[in-house]
């Protein structure tokens, strides 16, 4: 089992018990060192106090399971962010009825970028409403789907 899978398995129950949802775990090199980041979600949003509380709760668990096999790393807890791409079924479900941006690997109906309202997500497809048209897209053909953030 790799670092990400091991971490997800070890922390998901604790996060659920604390009232948070595990969104994702990343383990990659940032600023010259390996970094383990746990992304959390809760209804109403995640603030700095939440990140600190979760970090304190997960630290001993990570010390115990030693996910990196004694390799040094920096540990972070974060919210997913406003425009983080959807990765899980729950990400999609939380955003039903909301505006999303979709970028495709290859054009569909002559376009690679769509903006519309997320209607639903099935196992291998999702549907957005663009104006009067419903468009169903295969998940494998989307580079990303994320909330549409508008600055006014």
Coordinates of N, CA and C in Angstrom, one line a residue:
X1 N 0.9 -1.2 0.0 CA 0.0 0.0 0.0 C 0.9 1.2 0.0
X2 N 0.6 2.2 -0.8 CA 1.4 3.4 -0.9 C 1.0 4.4 0.2
X3 N 1.8 5.5 0.3 CA 1.6 6.5 1.4 C 0.2 7.1 1.4
X4 N -0.4 7.4 0.2 CA -1.7 8.0 0.1 C -2.8 7.1 0.6
X5 N -2.7 5.8 0.0 CA -3.7 4.8 0.4 C -3.7 4.5 1.9
X6 N -2.5 4.3 2.4 CA -2.3 4.0 3.8 C -2.8 5.1 4.7
X7 N -2.5 6.4 4.3 CA -3.0 7.5 5.1 C -4.5 7.6 5.1
X8 N -5.1 7.5 3.9 CA -6.6 7.5 3.7 C -7.2 6.5 4.7
X9 N -6.7 5.3 4.6 CA -7.3 4.2 5.4 C -7.2 4.5 6.9
X10 N -6.1 5.0 7.3 CA -5.8 5.3 8.7 C -6.6 6.4 9.3
X11 N -6.9 7.5 8.5 CA -7.4 8.7 9.1 C -8.9 8.9 8.8
X12 N -9.5 8.2 7.9 CA -10.9 8.4 7.5 C -11.9 8.2 8.6
X13 N -11.7 7.2 9.4 CA -12.6 7.0 10.5 C -12.6 8.1 11.6
X14 N -11.4 8.5 11.9 CA -11.2 9.6 12.9 C -11.8 10.9 12.4
X15 N -11.6 11.2 11.1 CA -12.2 12.4 10.5 C -13.8 12.3 10.6
X16 N -14.3 11.2 10.2 CA -15.8 11.0 10.3 C -16.3 11.2 11.7
X17 N -15.6 10.6 12.6 CA -16.0 10.7 14.1 C -15.9 12.2 14.5
X18 N -15.0 13.0 13.9 CA -14.9 14.4 14.3 C -15.9 15.3 13.5
X19 N -16.6 14.7 12.6 CA -17.6 15.5 11.8 C -17.1 16.1 10.5
X20 N -15.9 15.5 10.1 CA -15.3 16.0 8.8 C -15.4 14.9 7.8
X21 N -15.3 15.3 6.5 CA -15.2 14.4 5.4 C -13.8 14.4 4.8
X22 N -13.3 13.3 4.6 CA -12.0 13.2 3.9 C -12.2 13.4 2.4
X23 N -11.6 14.5 1.9 CA -11.8 14.8 0.4 C -10.7 14.2 -0.4
X24 N -9.4 14.3 0.1 CA -8.3 13.8 -0.6 C -7.1 13.8 0.2
X25 N -6.1 13.0 -0.2 CA -4.8 13.0 0.4 C -3.8 13.1 -0.7
X26 N -2.8 14.0 -0.6 CA -1.7 14.1 -1.6 C -0.4 13.9 -0.9
X27 N 0.5 13.3 -1.6 CA 1.9 13.2 -1.1 C 2.8 13.5 -2.2
X28 N 3.4 14.7 -2.2 CA 4.3 15.1 -3.3 C 5.3 16.1 -2.8
X29 N 6.2 16.4 -3.7 CA 7.3 17.3 -3.4 C 6.9 18.7 -3.5
X30 N 7.1 19.5 -2.5 CA 6.8 20.9 -2.5 C 7.9 21.7 -1.8
X31 N 8.4 22.7 -2.5 CA 9.5 23.5 -1.9 C 10.7 22.7 -1.4
X32 N 11.0 21.6 -2.2 CA 12.2 20.8 -2.0 C 12.1 19.7 -0.9
X33 N 10.9 19.6 -0.4 CA 10.7 18.5 0.6 C 9.4 17.7 0.3
X34 N 9.3 16.5 0.8 CA 8.0 15.8 0.6 C 7.0 16.3 1.6
X35 N 5.8 16.4 1.1 CA 4.7 17.0 1.9 C 3.5 16.1 1.8
X36 N 2.9 15.7 2.9 CA 1.7 15.0 3.0 C 0.5 15.9 3.4
X37 N -0.4 16.0 2.5 CA -1.6 17.0 2.8 C -2.9 16.2 2.8
X38 N -3.6 16.4 3.9 CA -5.0 15.8 4.0 C -6.0 17.0 3.8
X39 N -6.9 16.8 2.9 CA -7.9 17.8 2.6 C -9.2 17.3 3.2
X40 N -9.8 18.3 3.9 CA -11.0 17.9 4.7 C -12.2 18.9 4.3
X41 N -13.4 18.4 4.5 CA -14.6 19.2 4.2 C -15.6 19.1 5.4
X42 N -16.3 20.2 5.7 CA -17.4 20.1 6.6 C -18.5 21.1 6.1
X43 N -19.7 20.8 6.3 CA -20.8 21.7 6.0 C -20.5 23.1 6.6
X44 N -20.6 24.1 5.8 CA -20.4 25.5 6.3 C -18.9 26.0 6.1
X45 N -18.0 25.0 5.7 CA -16.7 25.4 5.4 C -15.7 25.0 6.5
X46 N -14.4 25.0 6.0 CA -13.3 24.7 6.9 C -12.5 25.9 7.2
X47 N -12.2 26.2 8.5 CA -11.4 27.3 8.8 C -10.0 26.9 9.4
X48 N -9.2 27.8 9.8 CA -7.9 27.5 10.4 C -8.0 26.7 11.6
X49 N -9.0 27.0 12.5 CA -9.2 26.3 13.7 C -9.5 24.8 13.4
X50 N -10.3 24.5 12.4 CA -10.6 23.2 12.0 C -9.3 22.4 11.6
X51 N -8.5 23.1 10.8 CA -7.3 22.5 10.3 C -6.3 22.2 11.4
X52 N -6.2 23.1 12.4 CA -5.4 22.8 13.6 C -5.9 21.7 14.4
X53 N -7.2 21.7 14.7 CA -7.8 20.6 15.4 C -7.6 19.2 14.8
X54 N -7.8 19.2 13.5 CA -7.6 17.9 12.8 C -6.2 17.5 12.7
X55 N -5.3 18.4 12.5 CA -3.8 18.2 12.5 C -3.4 17.5 13.8
X56 N -3.9 18.1 15.0 CA -3.5 17.5 16.3 C -4.1 16.1 16.5
X57 N -5.2 15.9 15.9 CA -5.9 14.5 16.1 C -5.2 13.5 15.2
X58 N -4.7 13.9 14.0 CA -4.1 12.9 13.1 C -2.6 12.7 13.3
X59 N -2.0 13.7 13.9 CA -0.5 13.5 14.2 C -0.1 12.2 14.8
X60 N -0.8 11.8 16.0 CA -0.4 10.6 16.6 C -0.7 9.4 15.7
X61 N -1.8 9.4 15.0 CA -2.1 8.3 14.1 C -1.0 8.1 13.0
X62 N -0.6 9.2 12.4 CA 0.5 9.2 11.4 C 1.8 8.7 12.0
X63 N 2.1 9.1 13.2 CA 3.3 8.7 13.9 C 3.3 7.2 14.1
X64 N 2.1 6.7 14.4 CA 1.9 5.2 14.7 C 2.1 4.4 13.4
X65 N 1.4 4.8 12.3 CA 1.4 4.0 11.1 C 2.7 4.2 10.3
X66 N 3.3 5.4 10.5 CA 4.6 5.7 9.8 C 4.4 5.5 8.3
X67 N 3.5 6.3 7.6 CA 3.2 6.0 6.2 C 4.3 6.1 5.2
X68 N 5.4 6.9 5.6 CA 6.5 7.1 4.7 C 7.7 6.2 5.0
X69 N 7.5 5.3 5.9 CA 8.6 4.4 6.2 C 9.9 5.1 6.7
X70 N 9.7 6.1 7.6 CA 10.7 6.9 8.2 C 11.4 7.9 7.3
X71 N 10.8 8.1 6.1 CA 11.3 9.2 5.3 C 10.7 10.5 5.8
X72 N 11.5 11.6 5.9 CA 11.0 12.8 6.5 C 9.9 13.5 5.5
X73 N 8.9 14.1 6.1 CA 7.9 14.8 5.4 C 7.3 16.0 6.2
X74 N 6.7 16.9 5.6 CA 5.9 18.0 6.2 C 4.5 17.5 6.1
X75 N 3.7 17.8 7.2 CA 2.3 17.4 7.2 C 1.4 18.6 7.3
X76 N 0.4 18.7 6.4 CA -0.6 19.8 6.3 C -2.0 19.2 6.3
X77 N -2.9 20.0 6.9 CA -4.3 19.8 6.8 C -4.9 21.0 6.1
X78 N -5.8 20.8 5.1 CA -6.3 22.0 4.4 C -7.7 21.7 3.9
X79 N -8.4 22.8 3.6 CA -9.7 22.7 2.9 C -9.4 22.5 1.5
X80 N -10.4 22.0 0.7 CA -10.2 21.7 -0.7 C -10.0 22.9 -1.5
X81 N -10.4 24.1 -1.0 CA -10.3 25.3 -1.8 C -11.5 25.5 -2.7
X82 N -11.7 26.8 -3.1 CA -12.9 27.1 -3.9 C -13.0 26.5 -5.2
X83 N -11.8 26.4 -5.9 CA -11.9 25.9 -7.3 C -11.1 24.6 -7.5
X84 N -11.1 23.8 -6.4 CA -10.4 22.5 -6.5 C -11.2 21.5 -7.4
X85 N -10.6 20.9 -8.3 CA -11.4 19.9 -9.1 C -12.1 18.8 -8.3
X86 N -13.2 18.4 -8.8 CA -14.0 17.3 -8.1 C -13.2 16.0 -8.3
X87 N -13.1 15.3 -7.2 CA -12.4 14.0 -7.3 C -13.3 12.8 -6.8
X88 N -14.3 13.1 -6.0 CA -15.1 12.0 -5.5 C -16.6 12.2 -5.9
X89 N -17.3 11.1 -5.8 CA -18.7 11.2 -6.0 C -19.4 12.3 -5.1
X90 N -18.9 12.3 -3.8 CA -19.5 13.3 -2.9 C -19.2 14.7 -3.4
X91 N -18.0 15.0 -4.0 CA -17.7 16.3 -4.5 C -18.8 16.7 -5.5
X92 N -19.1 15.8 -6.4 CA -20.2 16.0 -7.4 C -21.5 16.3 -6.7
X93 N -21.9 15.4 -5.8 CA -23.2 15.5 -5.1 C -23.4 16.8 -4.4
X94 N -22.3 17.3 -3.7 CA -22.4 18.6 -3.0 C -22.6 19.7 -3.9
X95 N -22.3 19.5 -5.2 CA -22.4 20.6 -6.2 C -23.6 20.5 -7.2
X96 N -24.5 19.6 -7.0 CA -25.7 19.5 -7.8 C -26.4 20.8 -7.8
X97 N -26.8 21.3 -9.0 CA -27.5 22.6 -9.1 C -26.6 23.8 -9.1
X98 N -25.3 23.6 -9.0 CA -24.3 24.7 -9.0 C -23.6 24.8 -10.3
X99 N -23.1 26.0 -10.6 CA -22.4 26.2 -11.8 C -21.0 25.6 -11.8
X100 N -20.6 24.9 -12.8 CA -19.3 24.3 -12.9 C -18.6 24.6 -14.2
X101 N -17.3 24.4 -14.2 CA -16.4 24.6 -15.4 C -15.9 23.2 -15.7
X102 N -16.0 22.8 -16.9 CA -15.5 21.5 -17.4 C -14.5 21.7 -18.5
X103 N -13.3 21.1 -18.3 CA -12.3 21.2 -19.4 C -12.1 19.7 -19.9
X104 N -12.2 19.6 -21.2 CA -12.1 18.2 -21.8 C -10.7 18.0 -22.4
X105 N -10.3 16.8 -22.5 CA -9.1 16.4 -23.2 C -9.1 16.7 -24.7
X106 N -10.3 16.4 -25.3 CA -10.5 16.6 -26.7 C -11.9 17.3 -26.9
X107 N -12.1 18.0 -28.0 CA -13.3 18.7 -28.2 C -14.5 17.8 -28.3
X108 N -15.6 18.3 -27.7 CA -16.9 17.7 -27.8 C -17.9 18.7 -28.4
X109 N -18.5 18.4 -29.6 CA -19.3 19.4 -30.3 C -18.5 20.7 -30.5
X110 N -17.2 20.5 -30.8 CA -16.4 21.6 -31.2 C -15.8 22.5 -30.1
X111 N -16.1 22.1 -28.8 CA -15.6 22.8 -27.7 C -14.8 22.0 -26.7
X112 N -13.8 22.5 -26.1 CA -13.1 21.8 -25.0 C -13.4 22.3 -23.6
X113 N -14.0 23.5 -23.5 CA -14.4 24.0 -22.2 C -15.9 24.4 -22.2
X114 N -16.5 23.9 -21.1 CA -17.9 24.1 -21.0 C -18.2 24.7 -19.6
X115 N -19.2 25.6 -19.5 CA -19.7 26.1 -18.3 C -21.2 25.8 -18.2
X116 N -21.6 25.3 -17.1 CA -23.0 25.0 -17.0 C -23.4 24.6 -15.6
X117 N -24.6 24.2 -15.4 CA -25.1 23.8 -14.1 C -25.0 22.3 -14.0
X118 N -24.4 21.8 -12.9 CA -24.2 20.3 -12.7 C -25.6 19.7 -12.4
X119 N -26.0 18.8 -13.2 CA -27.3 18.2 -12.9 C -27.1 16.9 -12.1
X120 N -26.2 16.0 -12.6 CA -26.1 14.7 -11.9 C -24.8 14.0 -12.3
X121 N -24.4 13.0 -11.6 CA -23.2 12.2 -11.8 C -23.6 10.8 -11.7
X122 N -23.4 10.0 -12.8 CA -23.6 8.6 -12.7 C -22.2 7.9 -12.5
X123 N -22.1 6.6 -12.6 CA -20.8 6.0 -12.4 C -19.7 6.5 -13.3
X124 N -20.0 6.5 -14.6 CA -18.9 6.9 -15.6 C -19.2 8.2 -16.3
X125 N -20.3 8.9 -16.0 CA -20.7 10.1 -16.8 C -21.2 11.1 -15.8
X126 N -21.3 12.4 -16.3 CA -21.9 13.4 -15.5 C -22.7 14.3 -16.5
X127 N -23.7 15.0 -16.1 CA -24.5 15.8 -16.9 C -24.6 17.2 -16.4
X128 N -24.3 18.1 -17.4 CA -24.5 19.6 -17.1 C -25.5 20.2 -18.0
X129 N -26.1 21.3 -17.6 CA -27.1 22.0 -18.3 C -26.4 23.3 -18.8
X130 N -26.3 23.4 -20.1 CA -25.7 24.6 -20.7 C -26.9 25.3 -21.5
X131 N -27.4 26.4 -20.9 CA -28.5 27.1 -21.5 C -29.7 26.2 -21.5
X132 N -30.2 25.8 -22.7 CA -31.3 24.9 -22.8 C -30.9 23.5 -23.1
X133 N -29.6 23.2 -23.2 CA -29.1 21.9 -23.6 C -28.5 21.2 -22.5
X134 N -28.9 19.9 -22.4 CA -28.3 19.0 -21.4 C -27.1 18.2 -22.1
X135 N -26.0 18.2 -21.5 CA -24.8 17.5 -22.1 C -24.3 16.5 -21.1
X136 N -24.3 15.3 -21.6 CA -23.7 14.2 -20.8 C -22.3 13.9 -21.3
X137 N -21.4 13.8 -20.3 CA -19.9 13.7 -20.7 C -19.4 12.5 -19.9
X138 N -18.6 11.7 -20.6 CA -17.9 10.6 -20.0 C -16.8 11.2 -19.0
X139 N -16.7 10.7 -17.8 CA -15.8 11.2 -16.8 C -14.3 11.1 -17.4
X140 N -14.0 10.0 -18.1 CA -12.7 9.8 -18.6 C -12.2 10.8 -19.6
X141 N -13.2 11.5 -20.2 CA -12.9 12.5 -21.2 C -12.7 13.9 -20.6
X142 N -12.9 14.1 -19.3 CA -12.8 15.4 -18.7 C -11.5 15.5 -18.0
X143 N -10.7 16.5 -18.3 CA -9.5 16.8 -17.6 C -9.8 17.2 -16.2
X144 N -10.8 18.1 -16.1 CA -11.3 18.4 -14.7 C -12.7 18.9 -14.8
X145 N -13.4 18.8 -13.6 CA -14.7 19.5 -13.4 C -14.5 20.2 -12.1
X146 N -14.8 21.5 -12.0 CA -14.6 22.2 -10.8 C -15.7 23.3 -10.7
X147 N -15.9 23.8 -9.5 CA -16.9 24.9 -9.3 C -16.5 26.1 -10.2
X148 N -17.4 26.8 -10.7 CA -17.2 28.0 -11.5 C -17.1 29.1 -10.6
X149 N -15.9 29.7 -10.5 CA -15.7 30.9 -9.6 C -15.8 32.1 -10.4
X150 N -16.7 33.0 -10.1 CA -16.8 34.3 -10.8 C -16.4 35.4 -9.9
X151 N -15.5 36.3 -10.4 CA -15.1 37.5 -9.7 C -15.8 38.7 -10.3
X152 N -16.6 39.4 -9.5 CA -17.3 40.5 -10.0 C -16.8 41.8 -9.4

